[in-house]
């Protein structure tokens, strides 16, 4: 009952205009949406009963989490299992360079344009953690439960140590390829292996890589019966087509396979 009253108080407070314009003074903007936890624009994460509804700020004397907490966030992706932790971690000064890179890379996207123009880190983090495309891949992709991310796209071109590049058999999907080696396809890293350098290193590409698109790509056309395309390495130029479950009878896929962790699960 108390939690309900606190949540109602929070909504009433925000409706009354208690989310101020700036966190530079004694008032704060905050994430508002959380039923249990809230992050203010100073980087404090607190439960709803630790929020000062007059100022919109978490009460530092009551919070139990360290400021700019990155608890339960992946080090290499800066993806977290809770939205509020993502926003808090995104504001961490240690992530300033990554956040600024992400802001520059997404300045032309409507969702982030205003935040980037104003150099407003809090607004960018609030939007990015909510809209990351890394958690909404096509098909039944094996992705981390840590689906709230500092950047809407993978920032690093390096694969984590526990993600291995695995070559399948002709006509197999990456879901099958990775399952056959006791792992899961982590679709977030299809973009990382979607390079001509990696394709040429793993396949006997007859020519330089060709830009294409399809749910089975990046891939190598390995079917001799496909006389027009045989021997070509195909780069997928449309990120929306990245998929762990896509396959084509004429191609052999290259896949980012990851050993399943306890907090990870296959999306069904």
XYZ file of C-alpha atoms in Angstrom:
268
model
C 0.000 0.000 0.000
C 2.827 2.366 0.897
C 4.544 1.705 -2.461
C 1.300 2.570 -4.275
C 0.928 5.808 -2.315
C 4.521 6.745 -3.089
C 4.069 6.000 -6.778
C 0.882 8.111 -6.835
C 2.725 10.891 -5.055
C 5.454 10.734 -7.671
C 2.980 11.014 -10.533
C 1.154 13.841 -8.818
C 4.392 15.667 -8.206
C 5.506 15.417 -11.816
C 2.059 16.428 -13.036
C 2.386 19.530 -10.860
C 5.550 20.502 -12.698
C 8.114 19.369 -10.146
C 10.552 18.171 -12.778
C 12.607 21.361 -13.251
C 14.529 22.602 -16.236
C 18.039 22.031 -14.937
C 19.999 19.981 -12.424
C 22.514 22.766 -11.856
C 20.801 24.069 -8.722
C 18.903 22.480 -5.867
C 16.328 20.912 -8.179
C 16.629 17.931 -10.519
C 15.113 16.349 -13.544
C 14.644 12.632 -13.152
C 13.645 9.507 -15.051
C 10.068 9.675 -13.742
C 8.909 6.419 -15.313
C 10.211 3.830 -12.843
C 7.587 2.243 -10.554
C 10.255 1.452 -7.940
C 13.470 3.314 -8.764
C 14.355 6.731 -10.122
C 17.578 8.407 -11.296
C 18.062 12.146 -11.052
C 20.217 14.234 -13.371
C 22.996 14.371 -10.795
C 23.515 10.630 -11.209
C 21.906 9.434 -7.984
C 19.746 6.315 -8.138
C 17.121 5.885 -5.435
C 13.865 4.151 -4.618
C 10.671 6.179 -4.825
C 10.570 6.605 -1.053
C 14.055 8.197 -1.174
C 12.976 10.887 -3.640
C 12.326 14.469 -2.587
C 9.154 15.274 -4.522
C 9.596 18.986 -3.971
C 12.998 19.160 -5.673
C 12.762 16.071 -7.894
C 16.128 14.911 -6.506
C 17.131 11.716 -4.760
C 18.003 12.468 -1.138
C 21.777 11.761 -0.894
C 21.424 11.068 2.820
C 19.013 8.215 2.105
C 20.308 6.599 -1.080
C 22.058 3.246 -0.726
C 23.564 3.052 -4.208
C 26.817 4.850 -5.022
C 26.467 7.866 -7.279
C 26.709 7.007 -11.015
C 26.217 3.325 -10.235
C 27.079 0.805 -12.962
C 25.906 -2.198 -10.940
C 24.769 -5.111 -13.124
C 26.075 -3.463 -16.292
C 28.354 -5.178 -18.827
C 31.779 -3.556 -18.948
C 32.304 -3.939 -22.705
C 28.851 -2.887 -23.915
C 27.709 -0.588 -21.103
C 24.388 -2.429 -21.200
C 22.498 -2.965 -17.951
C 19.646 -5.149 -16.764
C 17.625 -2.214 -15.433
C 16.776 1.072 -17.111
C 17.663 3.191 -14.083
C 21.111 1.628 -13.706
C 21.746 2.342 -17.379
C 20.959 6.045 -16.972
C 23.055 6.279 -13.816
C 25.998 4.506 -15.458
C 25.657 6.565 -18.635
C 26.190 9.712 -16.533
C 29.308 8.299 -14.863
C 32.291 10.605 -15.600
C 34.320 7.512 -16.543
C 31.945 7.084 -19.498
C 32.141 10.688 -20.745
C 34.188 9.792 -23.829
C 31.907 6.884 -24.788
C 28.797 8.976 -24.234
C 30.152 11.882 -26.275
C 31.056 9.476 -29.094
C 27.552 8.022 -28.994
C 26.004 11.493 -29.021
C 28.049 12.535 -32.051
C 27.215 9.298 -33.887
C 23.483 9.801 -33.345
C 23.160 13.557 -33.806
C 21.107 13.118 -36.986
C 18.487 10.929 -35.324
C 15.305 12.690 -34.276
C 15.164 10.907 -30.913
C 18.507 12.384 -29.853
C 18.784 15.594 -31.910
C 17.672 18.037 -29.201
C 19.780 16.445 -26.483
C 22.858 16.464 -28.723
C 22.286 20.067 -29.793
C 22.040 21.183 -26.157
C 24.882 18.857 -25.088
C 22.445 17.514 -22.522
C 23.932 14.282 -21.191
C 20.955 13.432 -18.990
C 18.400 13.730 -21.781
C 20.585 11.680 -24.110
C 21.075 8.938 -21.507
C 17.391 8.898 -20.678
C 16.509 8.414 -24.342
C 19.323 6.054 -25.302
C 18.776 3.675 -22.407
C 15.124 3.434 -23.400
C 15.528 2.982 -27.148
C 18.606 0.840 -27.722
C 18.298 -1.202 -30.927
C 20.689 -3.796 -29.522
C 17.833 -5.407 -27.602
C 15.340 -5.513 -30.496
C 16.979 -7.558 -33.209
C 15.037 -9.414 -35.880
C 13.804 -12.903 -35.139
C 14.638 -15.213 -32.228
C 17.994 -13.704 -31.342
C 20.037 -14.771 -28.364
C 20.650 -11.484 -26.534
C 21.628 -10.442 -23.034
C 19.003 -9.565 -20.465
C 21.155 -6.472 -20.024
C 19.196 -4.722 -22.722
C 19.358 -1.100 -21.569
C 22.431 0.464 -23.182
C 24.444 3.683 -23.028
C 24.534 3.813 -26.809
C 21.840 2.806 -29.323
C 24.575 1.044 -31.316
C 27.678 -0.952 -30.467
C 30.537 1.505 -29.899
C 33.447 -0.903 -29.853
C 34.542 -2.868 -32.910
C 36.239 -5.421 -30.685
C 34.526 -8.643 -29.719
C 34.430 -9.484 -26.007
C 36.671 -12.374 -25.019
C 33.709 -14.722 -24.598
C 32.290 -14.068 -28.076
C 33.855 -16.246 -30.775
C 33.543 -16.042 -34.546
C 32.110 -19.356 -35.748
C 31.589 -20.535 -39.327
C 28.564 -22.673 -40.044
C 27.548 -25.067 -42.754
C 25.804 -23.998 -45.910
C 22.133 -23.244 -45.288
C 22.424 -22.953 -41.502
C 21.242 -20.006 -39.433
C 23.517 -18.531 -36.776
C 21.098 -19.769 -34.137
C 21.822 -23.318 -35.361
C 25.547 -22.704 -35.864
C 26.031 -21.480 -32.300
C 23.703 -24.060 -30.799
C 25.769 -26.818 -32.433
C 28.825 -25.658 -30.454
C 26.929 -25.291 -27.196
C 26.598 -21.523 -27.382
C 24.050 -18.884 -28.346
C 24.086 -16.313 -31.112
C 24.569 -12.812 -29.678
C 22.986 -10.626 -32.343
C 24.440 -7.441 -30.911
C 27.801 -8.408 -32.407
C 26.672 -9.143 -35.957
C 27.510 -5.514 -36.688
C 31.040 -6.048 -35.352
C 31.789 -8.977 -37.687
C 30.096 -7.335 -40.669
C 33.391 -6.226 -42.221
C 35.192 -7.209 -45.393
C 38.387 -7.849 -43.433
C 36.704 -10.476 -41.264
C 34.887 -12.087 -44.184
C 38.085 -12.352 -46.244
C 39.934 -13.805 -43.288
C 37.384 -16.606 -42.909
C 36.235 -17.285 -46.486
C 37.919 -17.678 -49.919
C 36.248 -14.569 -51.320
C 36.818 -14.413 -55.080
C 36.624 -10.633 -55.201
C 36.306 -7.769 -52.797
C 33.181 -7.884 -50.662
C 29.863 -6.884 -52.147
C 27.288 -4.802 -50.324
C 23.945 -6.557 -50.147
C 21.259 -7.203 -47.579
C 19.374 -10.179 -46.241
C 18.649 -11.878 -42.950
C 21.405 -14.418 -43.694
C 24.151 -11.811 -44.079
C 27.038 -11.177 -43.630
C 27.751 -14.441 -45.421
C 29.675 -16.281 -48.131
C 27.910 -17.602 -51.245
C 29.136 -21.188 -51.130
C 26.719 -22.916 -53.518
C 28.416 -23.637 -56.911
C 24.976 -23.928 -58.461
C 24.508 -20.205 -57.902
C 26.667 -19.319 -60.885
C 25.994 -15.585 -60.637
C 27.011 -15.135 -56.996
C 29.236 -18.138 -56.172
C 32.410 -17.169 -54.308
C 31.222 -13.721 -53.289
C 31.395 -12.402 -49.743
C 28.321 -10.372 -48.866
C 28.258 -7.467 -46.439
C 24.881 -6.631 -44.946
C 24.296 -2.925 -45.517
C 20.997 -2.810 -43.615
C 21.325 -3.160 -39.845
C 17.590 -3.824 -39.551
C 18.221 -7.122 -41.362
C 20.749 -8.426 -38.835
C 19.369 -11.711 -37.566
C 20.475 -14.827 -35.757
C 17.749 -16.942 -37.335
C 18.095 -15.886 -40.971
C 19.449 -18.397 -43.491
C 19.672 -18.995 -47.222
C 20.234 -22.323 -49.008
C 23.130 -20.856 -51.017
C 25.120 -19.126 -48.267
C 27.377 -20.005 -45.363
C 27.056 -17.741 -42.368
C 29.665 -16.237 -40.074
C 28.347 -15.943 -36.526
C 29.096 -14.292 -33.162
C 28.654 -17.135 -30.679
C 28.648 -16.648 -26.928
C 28.532 -19.088 -24.047
C 25.234 -18.582 -22.202
C 25.498 -16.871 -18.834
C 23.014 -17.445 -16.046
C 21.375 -14.058 -16.616
C 21.031 -14.642 -20.348
C 18.258 -16.442 -22.149
C 17.082 -17.104 -25.663
C 14.253 -14.908 -26.853
C 11.336 -17.033 -28.001
